[in-house]
């Protein structure tokens, strides 16, 4: 209960009794004034030095994180329009939408970038954003205190003759006195009229010597790492900088300050470029604010057409501007035959003028960390993971060099390490000693919910589920056929023809049940020929046996007769199960990175604890990654018979054999291929992320149909 209130106040409503009024004399009116003040604020005001006690600007903006506006934490979570969430409470629907000035800067630069960062909450760090954060460290250290706005002078009337006589004297004294300039850093302020909040790097306030706590005029100063725009006569501001600086000036005006200009300091040329706040500039800013609010409630804007802005944009791997435009222009080819569709796709490349640019890195610089030695303990110190066995340090790895951490079996990890990994958005995956993928831990950086809403909606639509499932199965069978033709000692022509027919039948399946039957029959025919891709027996000639082999080791061989699991009973099936488990992990991580719920699939039915969507994405990647890794381990002698142990009927890899298997798997995921659709080099890990993003663009309506990854 606030200080100064007691249960007896308002006793009639609370059930208490009031004192009877005095009969003698008239009752005196009583005014109850409540002043509720937080103890922390009073203590803070006492502890502040005299320089920091300047009156803050009014009204105060909503509380914002201490990070700079370039960081993703600055994006508000309550950016969803009432049209998207009709079931939301009326209180939240009627709340005014506050847009950071930094986001309107992005809107002028690219409306699609604004939609991703503000509406969906997607943010990707780059060299430019990290550089901007480093530049703003000094200005972000300010307290944000700003002198109060000077009150407007009252108009003189005939009733105040004395004021008209004294005013010239005060004016003359003020003109003779040189104004003082006070610098206020990291000033946060908002405007209800504009619906915008801003965090200003620096505000220069001119004050009179007689009153240092009142600003007669203010000027916002913003810092930029680049260079100004070259004009005909002098350097000019870019439109994005005009938007951000003009907003800061208008916000200062709405809070009672006099602001006639703003300044941008460009570090590349070490110049200050001024911007005059004119009525034309204000009208242009208001038009852009209105357009930005319209974009928030509408669909995502179309990508730019071969714009040079995309080259340095950190969100290019998420936006995929060239890829989306190429696939969107091929909508007419969806219902055509294979040859006609190919011709149309070629025509679409001609329309865009050039093939898609590779705006994403071919490989990721980070790497996963696999730990499978039982008894290891994982801790952390200053963003460095420390792997120990008892008291001996086995390895130290910087967290920022990791893509994820995979733990197999009895390995302990400290709470501090998990918290640090979650803060850096590095997932931790958990496996049994046999390689069964059963859990994942990750942070909460993903804010986008619109994609998951579309995913849930379409997951209940049998027509959409069947359409996507056809593509998943078609891609799997086609890649199985390609793998046989590449690696089989002598590919059987009847099986090749049956797989080709099965891939075509998958596109014409009338139901999920029929599709399951087509997939099962094709998988049976494929695994019947799998042993023809295992090439080890020809080298094991009599007299050339490896020395030191025991009878138990000779009992293991790589003869493959049929697919079996739970548990696998031979070395080939043991490696296939482990490879599928690791691929399911990577597909689940890709689905989470894009914004999906990995447990809601379209082909695989929901089941407790099963990442159905991850298994959907995994279908076409099985032969490309998992089975290719197994064949490479066997045919290149990376894994031999001595790397397996038997427990009952189950066969499993030893710890050294599993380590070499992990290395081969990651080598396969990092190997470069030429993307069959976009014709640029990417790794299999990047290709998997691309497939997840293409699936997302299909559900949101940006492209007509999901296209599986088919190797040539």
mmCIF file of C-alpha atoms in Angstrom, residues 280-584:
data_model
loop_
_atom_site.group_PDB
_atom_site.id
_atom_site.type_symbol
_atom_site.label_atom_id
_atom_site.label_comp_id
_atom_site.label_asym_id
_atom_site.label_seq_id
_atom_site.Cartn_x
_atom_site.Cartn_y
_atom_site.Cartn_z
ATOM 1 C CA UNK A 280 8.661 21.310 -46.220
ATOM 2 C CA UNK A 281 10.913 18.948 -44.260
ATOM 3 C CA UNK A 282 8.262 18.491 -41.567
ATOM 4 C CA UNK A 283 5.597 17.614 -44.157
ATOM 5 C CA UNK A 284 7.945 15.064 -45.755
ATOM 6 C CA UNK A 285 8.613 13.480 -42.367
ATOM 7 C CA UNK A 286 4.894 13.272 -41.521
ATOM 8 C CA UNK A 287 4.168 11.590 -44.855
ATOM 9 C CA UNK A 288 6.825 8.946 -44.207
ATOM 10 C CA UNK A 289 5.496 8.289 -40.698
ATOM 11 C CA UNK A 290 1.993 7.740 -42.083
ATOM 12 C CA UNK A 291 3.355 5.417 -44.777
ATOM 13 C CA UNK A 292 5.378 3.456 -42.190
ATOM 14 C CA UNK A 293 2.272 2.910 -40.060
ATOM 15 C CA UNK A 294 0.470 1.612 -43.152
ATOM 16 C CA UNK A 295 3.316 -0.828 -43.866
ATOM 17 C CA UNK A 296 3.137 -2.144 -40.288
ATOM 18 C CA UNK A 297 -0.456 -3.325 -40.735
ATOM 19 C CA UNK A 298 -0.028 -4.652 -44.279
ATOM 20 C CA UNK A 299 1.891 -7.476 -45.941
ATOM 21 C CA UNK A 300 5.667 -7.440 -46.155
ATOM 22 C CA UNK A 301 6.924 -5.050 -48.868
ATOM 23 C CA UNK A 302 8.467 -6.476 -52.037
ATOM 24 C CA UNK A 303 12.279 -6.741 -52.171
ATOM 25 C CA UNK A 304 14.377 -4.186 -53.983
ATOM 26 C CA UNK A 305 15.399 -4.916 -57.581
ATOM 27 C CA UNK A 306 19.175 -5.470 -57.826
ATOM 28 C CA UNK A 307 19.764 -2.571 -55.493
ATOM 29 C CA UNK A 308 23.316 -1.792 -54.332
ATOM 30 C CA UNK A 309 21.850 -1.355 -50.852
ATOM 31 C CA UNK A 310 21.446 -5.141 -50.557
ATOM 32 C CA UNK A 311 25.183 -5.785 -50.828
ATOM 33 C CA UNK A 312 26.026 -4.301 -47.398
ATOM 34 C CA UNK A 313 22.723 -5.172 -45.730
ATOM 35 C CA UNK A 314 23.112 -7.555 -42.792
ATOM 36 C CA UNK A 315 19.614 -8.957 -43.396
ATOM 37 C CA UNK A 316 20.311 -10.042 -46.995
ATOM 38 C CA UNK A 317 20.523 -13.752 -45.954
ATOM 39 C CA UNK A 318 17.060 -13.415 -44.401
ATOM 40 C CA UNK A 319 15.471 -11.201 -47.057
ATOM 41 C CA UNK A 320 16.863 -13.075 -50.124
ATOM 42 C CA UNK A 321 15.835 -10.250 -52.496
ATOM 43 C CA UNK A 322 17.205 -11.665 -55.762
ATOM 44 C CA UNK A 323 16.104 -15.227 -55.014
ATOM 45 C CA UNK A 324 12.564 -14.213 -54.093
ATOM 46 C CA UNK A 325 12.170 -12.065 -57.200
ATOM 47 C CA UNK A 326 13.444 -14.851 -59.448
ATOM 48 C CA UNK A 327 11.063 -17.417 -57.966
ATOM 49 C CA UNK A 328 8.130 -14.994 -57.791
ATOM 50 C CA UNK A 329 8.448 -14.205 -61.493
ATOM 51 C CA UNK A 330 8.277 -17.924 -62.262
ATOM 52 C CA UNK A 331 4.763 -18.286 -60.763
ATOM 53 C CA UNK A 332 3.309 -19.019 -64.187
ATOM 54 C CA UNK A 333 5.601 -22.042 -64.529
ATOM 55 C CA UNK A 334 4.215 -23.890 -61.512
ATOM 56 C CA UNK A 335 1.383 -25.634 -63.346
ATOM 57 C CA UNK A 336 3.384 -26.332 -66.525
ATOM 58 C CA UNK A 337 5.371 -29.392 -67.527
ATOM 59 C CA UNK A 338 9.037 -29.889 -66.651
ATOM 60 C CA UNK A 339 10.448 -28.644 -69.971
ATOM 61 C CA UNK A 340 8.117 -25.650 -70.115
ATOM 62 C CA UNK A 341 8.889 -24.784 -66.516
ATOM 63 C CA UNK A 342 12.616 -24.825 -67.281
ATOM 64 C CA UNK A 343 12.104 -22.490 -70.218
ATOM 65 C CA UNK A 344 10.015 -20.156 -68.097
ATOM 66 C CA UNK A 345 12.665 -20.148 -65.365
ATOM 67 C CA UNK A 346 15.286 -19.182 -67.935
ATOM 68 C CA UNK A 347 12.998 -16.413 -69.200
ATOM 69 C CA UNK A 348 12.549 -15.147 -65.648
ATOM 70 C CA UNK A 349 16.327 -14.791 -65.336
ATOM 71 C CA UNK A 350 16.268 -12.717 -68.468
ATOM 72 C CA UNK A 351 13.585 -10.463 -67.016
ATOM 73 C CA UNK A 352 15.628 -9.722 -63.897
ATOM 74 C CA UNK A 353 18.610 -8.841 -66.076
ATOM 75 C CA UNK A 354 21.190 -11.023 -64.300
ATOM 76 C CA UNK A 355 21.302 -14.162 -62.123
ATOM 77 C CA UNK A 356 20.869 -13.825 -58.342
ATOM 78 C CA UNK A 357 23.829 -12.326 -56.555
ATOM 79 C CA UNK A 358 25.405 -14.307 -53.747
ATOM 80 C CA UNK A 359 24.544 -11.942 -50.931
ATOM 81 C CA UNK A 360 25.201 -14.547 -48.234
ATOM 82 C CA UNK A 361 28.492 -16.111 -47.226
ATOM 83 C CA UNK A 362 29.203 -19.494 -48.772
ATOM 84 C CA UNK A 363 30.128 -20.913 -45.376
ATOM 85 C CA UNK A 364 29.589 -19.998 -41.759
ATOM 86 C CA UNK A 365 32.693 -18.971 -39.816
ATOM 87 C CA UNK A 366 31.471 -20.668 -36.656
ATOM 88 C CA UNK A 367 31.727 -24.389 -35.972
ATOM 89 C CA UNK A 368 29.917 -26.886 -33.738
ATOM 90 C CA UNK A 369 31.418 -28.478 -30.655
ATOM 91 C CA UNK A 370 30.782 -32.213 -30.187
ATOM 92 C CA UNK A 371 31.523 -33.773 -26.799
ATOM 93 C CA UNK A 372 31.066 -37.540 -26.463
ATOM 94 C CA UNK A 373 33.658 -38.609 -23.841
ATOM 95 C CA UNK A 374 31.749 -39.691 -20.754
ATOM 96 C CA UNK A 375 32.504 -37.772 -17.574
ATOM 97 C CA UNK A 376 33.453 -34.459 -19.165
ATOM 98 C CA UNK A 377 32.389 -31.282 -17.343
ATOM 99 C CA UNK A 378 31.730 -28.024 -19.200
ATOM 100 C CA UNK A 379 32.060 -24.637 -17.526
ATOM 101 C CA UNK A 380 32.656 -21.068 -18.679
ATOM 102 C CA UNK A 381 34.773 -18.044 -17.841
ATOM 103 C CA UNK A 382 34.560 -14.722 -19.694
ATOM 104 C CA UNK A 383 32.699 -16.166 -22.718
ATOM 105 C CA UNK A 384 35.154 -19.059 -22.978
ATOM 106 C CA UNK A 385 33.920 -22.636 -22.609
ATOM 107 C CA UNK A 386 36.221 -24.828 -20.530
ATOM 108 C CA UNK A 387 36.023 -28.604 -20.986
ATOM 109 C CA UNK A 388 37.506 -30.568 -18.070
ATOM 110 C CA UNK A 389 38.014 -34.190 -17.141
ATOM 111 C CA UNK A 390 38.154 -34.212 -13.371
ATOM 112 C CA UNK A 391 40.618 -31.348 -12.673
ATOM 113 C CA UNK A 392 42.466 -31.475 -15.986
ATOM 114 C CA UNK A 393 41.561 -28.928 -18.684
ATOM 115 C CA UNK A 394 40.958 -30.734 -21.971
ATOM 116 C CA UNK A 395 40.022 -27.815 -24.190
ATOM 117 C CA UNK A 396 39.093 -24.128 -24.116
ATOM 118 C CA UNK A 397 36.848 -22.690 -26.858
ATOM 119 C CA UNK A 398 35.576 -19.152 -27.377
ATOM 120 C CA UNK A 399 31.777 -19.122 -27.402
ATOM 121 C CA UNK A 400 31.587 -16.676 -30.314
ATOM 122 C CA UNK A 401 33.374 -19.240 -32.491
ATOM 123 C CA UNK A 402 30.626 -21.828 -31.932
ATOM 124 C CA UNK A 403 27.427 -22.461 -33.876
ATOM 125 C CA UNK A 404 26.067 -24.978 -31.347
ATOM 126 C CA UNK A 405 27.185 -27.423 -28.660
ATOM 127 C CA UNK A 406 26.234 -31.120 -28.902
ATOM 128 C CA UNK A 407 26.482 -33.295 -25.790
ATOM 129 C CA UNK A 408 26.402 -37.105 -26.038
ATOM 130 C CA UNK A 409 25.635 -39.148 -22.935
ATOM 131 C CA UNK A 410 26.854 -38.409 -19.421
ATOM 132 C CA UNK A 411 28.394 -34.945 -19.811
ATOM 133 C CA UNK A 412 27.765 -32.239 -17.245
ATOM 134 C CA UNK A 413 27.373 -28.550 -18.168
ATOM 135 C CA UNK A 414 27.143 -25.751 -15.625
ATOM 136 C CA UNK A 415 24.221 -23.360 -15.295
ATOM 137 C CA UNK A 416 26.542 -20.411 -15.947
ATOM 138 C CA UNK A 417 27.656 -21.963 -19.237
ATOM 139 C CA UNK A 418 24.053 -22.570 -20.318
ATOM 140 C CA UNK A 419 23.084 -18.982 -19.467
ATOM 141 C CA UNK A 420 26.027 -17.549 -21.410
ATOM 142 C CA UNK A 421 25.258 -19.741 -24.431
ATOM 143 C CA UNK A 422 21.600 -18.689 -24.340
ATOM 144 C CA UNK A 423 22.565 -15.001 -24.226
ATOM 145 C CA UNK A 424 24.690 -15.492 -27.357
ATOM 146 C CA UNK A 425 21.936 -17.531 -29.046
ATOM 147 C CA UNK A 426 24.117 -20.656 -29.248
ATOM 148 C CA UNK A 427 21.874 -23.731 -28.857
ATOM 149 C CA UNK A 428 22.833 -26.747 -26.781
ATOM 150 C CA UNK A 429 21.635 -30.125 -28.102
ATOM 151 C CA UNK A 430 21.464 -33.330 -26.085
ATOM 152 C CA UNK A 431 21.918 -36.904 -27.327
ATOM 153 C CA UNK A 432 21.959 -40.300 -25.683
ATOM 154 C CA UNK A 433 25.178 -42.318 -25.729
ATOM 155 C CA UNK A 434 23.799 -44.186 -28.735
ATOM 156 C CA UNK A 435 23.130 -40.945 -30.622
ATOM 157 C CA UNK A 436 19.378 -40.481 -30.047
ATOM 158 C CA UNK A 437 18.501 -36.774 -30.320
ATOM 159 C CA UNK A 438 16.194 -35.944 -27.428
ATOM 160 C CA UNK A 439 16.500 -32.295 -26.411
ATOM 161 C CA UNK A 440 17.610 -28.744 -27.104
ATOM 162 C CA UNK A 441 18.241 -25.579 -25.065
ATOM 163 C CA UNK A 442 18.265 -22.124 -26.641
ATOM 164 C CA UNK A 443 17.636 -18.467 -25.787
ATOM 165 C CA UNK A 444 14.672 -16.163 -26.419
ATOM 166 C CA UNK A 445 16.013 -13.816 -29.091
ATOM 167 C CA UNK A 446 13.416 -14.875 -31.676
ATOM 168 C CA UNK A 447 10.458 -12.463 -31.492
ATOM 169 C CA UNK A 448 8.693 -13.124 -34.795
ATOM 170 C CA UNK A 449 5.302 -14.819 -34.387
ATOM 171 C CA UNK A 450 3.681 -14.150 -37.767
ATOM 172 C CA UNK A 451 5.436 -17.048 -39.494
ATOM 173 C CA UNK A 452 4.385 -19.472 -36.763
ATOM 174 C CA UNK A 453 0.799 -18.237 -37.078
ATOM 175 C CA UNK A 454 0.887 -19.068 -40.790
ATOM 176 C CA UNK A 455 2.527 -22.405 -40.009
ATOM 177 C CA UNK A 456 -0.211 -23.378 -37.550
ATOM 178 C CA UNK A 457 -2.932 -22.237 -39.935
ATOM 179 C CA UNK A 458 -1.613 -24.187 -42.909
ATOM 180 C CA UNK A 459 -0.805 -27.260 -40.794
ATOM 181 C CA UNK A 460 -4.595 -27.737 -40.425
ATOM 182 C CA UNK A 461 -5.139 -27.379 -44.176
ATOM 183 C CA UNK A 462 -4.918 -30.856 -45.744
ATOM 184 C CA UNK A 463 -4.490 -29.438 -49.243
ATOM 185 C CA UNK A 464 -1.441 -27.356 -48.273
ATOM 186 C CA UNK A 465 0.054 -30.217 -46.251
ATOM 187 C CA UNK A 466 -0.300 -32.589 -49.198
ATOM 188 C CA UNK A 467 1.208 -30.062 -51.623
ATOM 189 C CA UNK A 468 4.289 -29.563 -49.430
ATOM 190 C CA UNK A 469 4.611 -33.268 -48.609
ATOM 191 C CA UNK A 470 4.681 -34.106 -52.324
ATOM 192 C CA UNK A 471 7.696 -31.859 -52.796
ATOM 193 C CA UNK A 472 9.503 -33.320 -49.760
ATOM 194 C CA UNK A 473 9.081 -36.907 -50.968
ATOM 195 C CA UNK A 474 9.765 -36.010 -54.611
ATOM 196 C CA UNK A 475 13.073 -34.428 -53.619
ATOM 197 C CA UNK A 476 14.071 -37.414 -51.485
ATOM 198 C CA UNK A 477 13.410 -39.999 -54.211
ATOM 199 C CA UNK A 478 15.129 -37.916 -56.908
ATOM 200 C CA UNK A 479 18.238 -37.510 -54.741
ATOM 201 C CA UNK A 480 18.232 -41.250 -53.926
ATOM 202 C CA UNK A 481 18.231 -41.958 -57.649
ATOM 203 C CA UNK A 482 21.080 -39.493 -58.253
ATOM 204 C CA UNK A 483 23.168 -41.014 -55.444
ATOM 205 C CA UNK A 484 22.753 -44.505 -56.915
ATOM 206 C CA UNK A 485 23.720 -43.349 -60.379
ATOM 207 C CA UNK A 486 26.836 -41.626 -59.035
ATOM 208 C CA UNK A 487 28.174 -44.196 -56.562
ATOM 209 C CA UNK A 488 26.822 -47.651 -57.479
ATOM 210 C CA UNK A 489 29.322 -50.058 -58.989
ATOM 211 C CA UNK A 490 26.866 -50.843 -61.763
ATOM 212 C CA UNK A 491 23.541 -49.003 -61.377
ATOM 213 C CA UNK A 492 20.660 -51.376 -62.223
ATOM 214 C CA UNK A 493 18.573 -49.821 -64.954
ATOM 215 C CA UNK A 494 15.202 -51.225 -63.750
ATOM 216 C CA UNK A 495 15.668 -49.731 -60.278
ATOM 217 C CA UNK A 496 16.711 -46.382 -61.740
ATOM 218 C CA UNK A 497 13.571 -46.302 -63.882
ATOM 219 C CA UNK A 498 11.358 -47.318 -60.941
ATOM 220 C CA UNK A 499 12.777 -44.528 -58.780
ATOM 221 C CA UNK A 500 12.199 -41.998 -61.557
ATOM 222 C CA UNK A 501 8.591 -43.175 -61.909
ATOM 223 C CA UNK A 502 8.118 -43.088 -58.123
ATOM 224 C CA UNK A 503 9.340 -39.460 -57.963
ATOM 225 C CA UNK A 504 6.756 -38.511 -60.601
ATOM 226 C CA UNK A 505 4.026 -40.483 -58.811
ATOM 227 C CA UNK A 506 4.845 -38.581 -55.597
ATOM 228 C CA UNK A 507 3.892 -35.293 -57.282
ATOM 229 C CA UNK A 508 0.496 -36.767 -58.238
ATOM 230 C CA UNK A 509 -0.359 -38.485 -54.919
ATOM 231 C CA UNK A 510 -3.965 -37.931 -53.875
ATOM 232 C CA UNK A 511 -3.426 -38.264 -50.112
ATOM 233 C CA UNK A 512 -0.786 -38.453 -47.411
ATOM 234 C CA UNK A 513 -1.439 -42.173 -47.015
ATOM 235 C CA UNK A 514 -0.773 -42.786 -50.717
ATOM 236 C CA UNK A 515 2.375 -40.693 -50.465
ATOM 237 C CA UNK A 516 3.597 -42.798 -47.549
ATOM 238 C CA UNK A 517 3.134 -45.924 -49.647
ATOM 239 C CA UNK A 518 5.080 -44.441 -52.583
ATOM 240 C CA UNK A 519 7.906 -43.336 -50.284
ATOM 241 C CA UNK A 520 8.091 -46.724 -48.536
ATOM 242 C CA UNK A 521 8.244 -48.672 -51.800
ATOM 243 C CA UNK A 522 10.920 -46.370 -53.220
ATOM 244 C CA UNK A 523 13.002 -46.587 -50.021
ATOM 245 C CA UNK A 524 12.814 -50.406 -50.116
ATOM 246 C CA UNK A 525 14.091 -50.484 -53.712
ATOM 247 C CA UNK A 526 16.830 -47.993 -52.886
ATOM 248 C CA UNK A 527 18.172 -49.837 -49.824
ATOM 249 C CA UNK A 528 18.176 -53.123 -51.739
ATOM 250 C CA UNK A 529 20.890 -51.562 -53.909
ATOM 251 C CA UNK A 530 22.684 -49.683 -51.114
ATOM 252 C CA UNK A 531 25.323 -52.414 -50.703
ATOM 253 C CA UNK A 532 26.448 -51.764 -54.284
ATOM 254 C CA UNK A 533 27.755 -48.338 -53.140
ATOM 255 C CA UNK A 534 29.890 -49.894 -50.348
ATOM 256 C CA UNK A 535 33.321 -50.587 -51.877
ATOM 257 C CA UNK A 536 35.621 -52.347 -49.395
ATOM 258 C CA UNK A 537 35.565 -56.057 -50.132
ATOM 259 C CA UNK A 538 37.596 -55.948 -53.350
ATOM 260 C CA UNK A 539 40.688 -54.665 -51.514
ATOM 261 C CA UNK A 540 40.589 -57.358 -48.814
ATOM 262 C CA UNK A 541 42.398 -59.989 -50.890
ATOM 263 C CA UNK A 542 43.806 -63.160 -49.274
ATOM 264 C CA UNK A 543 47.179 -62.502 -47.709
ATOM 265 C CA UNK A 544 46.509 -58.749 -47.327
ATOM 266 C CA UNK A 545 44.509 -58.871 -44.095
ATOM 267 C CA UNK A 546 45.272 -56.172 -41.569
ATOM 268 C CA UNK A 547 47.471 -57.525 -38.718
ATOM 269 C CA UNK A 548 46.181 -57.476 -35.192
ATOM 270 C CA UNK A 549 42.551 -58.219 -36.012
ATOM 271 C CA UNK A 550 40.838 -60.436 -33.488
ATOM 272 C CA UNK A 551 38.034 -62.856 -34.215
ATOM 273 C CA UNK A 552 35.450 -60.470 -32.735
ATOM 274 C CA UNK A 553 36.704 -57.635 -34.920
ATOM 275 C CA UNK A 554 36.562 -59.824 -38.010
ATOM 276 C CA UNK A 555 32.943 -60.571 -37.163
ATOM 277 C CA UNK A 556 32.104 -56.965 -38.123
ATOM 278 C CA UNK A 557 31.799 -56.143 -41.790
ATOM 279 C CA UNK A 558 30.120 -53.572 -43.941
ATOM 280 C CA UNK A 559 27.796 -55.895 -45.777
ATOM 281 C CA UNK A 560 24.390 -54.243 -45.948
ATOM 282 C CA UNK A 561 21.297 -56.336 -46.550
ATOM 283 C CA UNK A 562 18.410 -54.267 -45.212
ATOM 284 C CA UNK A 563 17.666 -51.167 -43.164
ATOM 285 C CA UNK A 564 17.133 -51.855 -39.446
ATOM 286 C CA UNK A 565 17.105 -49.649 -36.364
ATOM 287 C CA UNK A 566 16.165 -49.412 -32.672
ATOM 288 C CA UNK A 567 18.703 -50.881 -32.248
ATOM 289 C CA UNK A 568 20.842 -51.122 -35.400
ATOM 290 C CA UNK A 569 22.354 -54.618 -35.704
ATOM 291 C CA UNK A 570 25.283 -53.972 -38.077
ATOM 292 C CA UNK A 571 27.898 -51.221 -38.566
ATOM 293 C CA UNK A 572 26.286 -49.642 -41.663
ATOM 294 C CA UNK A 573 22.910 -49.271 -39.956
ATOM 295 C CA UNK A 574 24.606 -47.938 -36.810
ATOM 296 C CA UNK A 575 26.258 -45.148 -38.811
ATOM 297 C CA UNK A 576 23.068 -44.444 -40.777
ATOM 298 C CA UNK A 577 21.077 -44.041 -37.545
ATOM 299 C CA UNK A 578 23.717 -41.713 -36.070
ATOM 300 C CA UNK A 579 23.867 -39.648 -39.280
ATOM 301 C CA UNK A 580 20.069 -39.318 -39.415
ATOM 302 C CA UNK A 581 20.016 -38.229 -35.771
ATOM 303 C CA UNK A 582 22.635 -35.534 -36.381
ATOM 304 C CA UNK A 583 20.863 -34.355 -39.542
ATOM 305 C CA UNK A 584 17.557 -34.162 -37.637
#
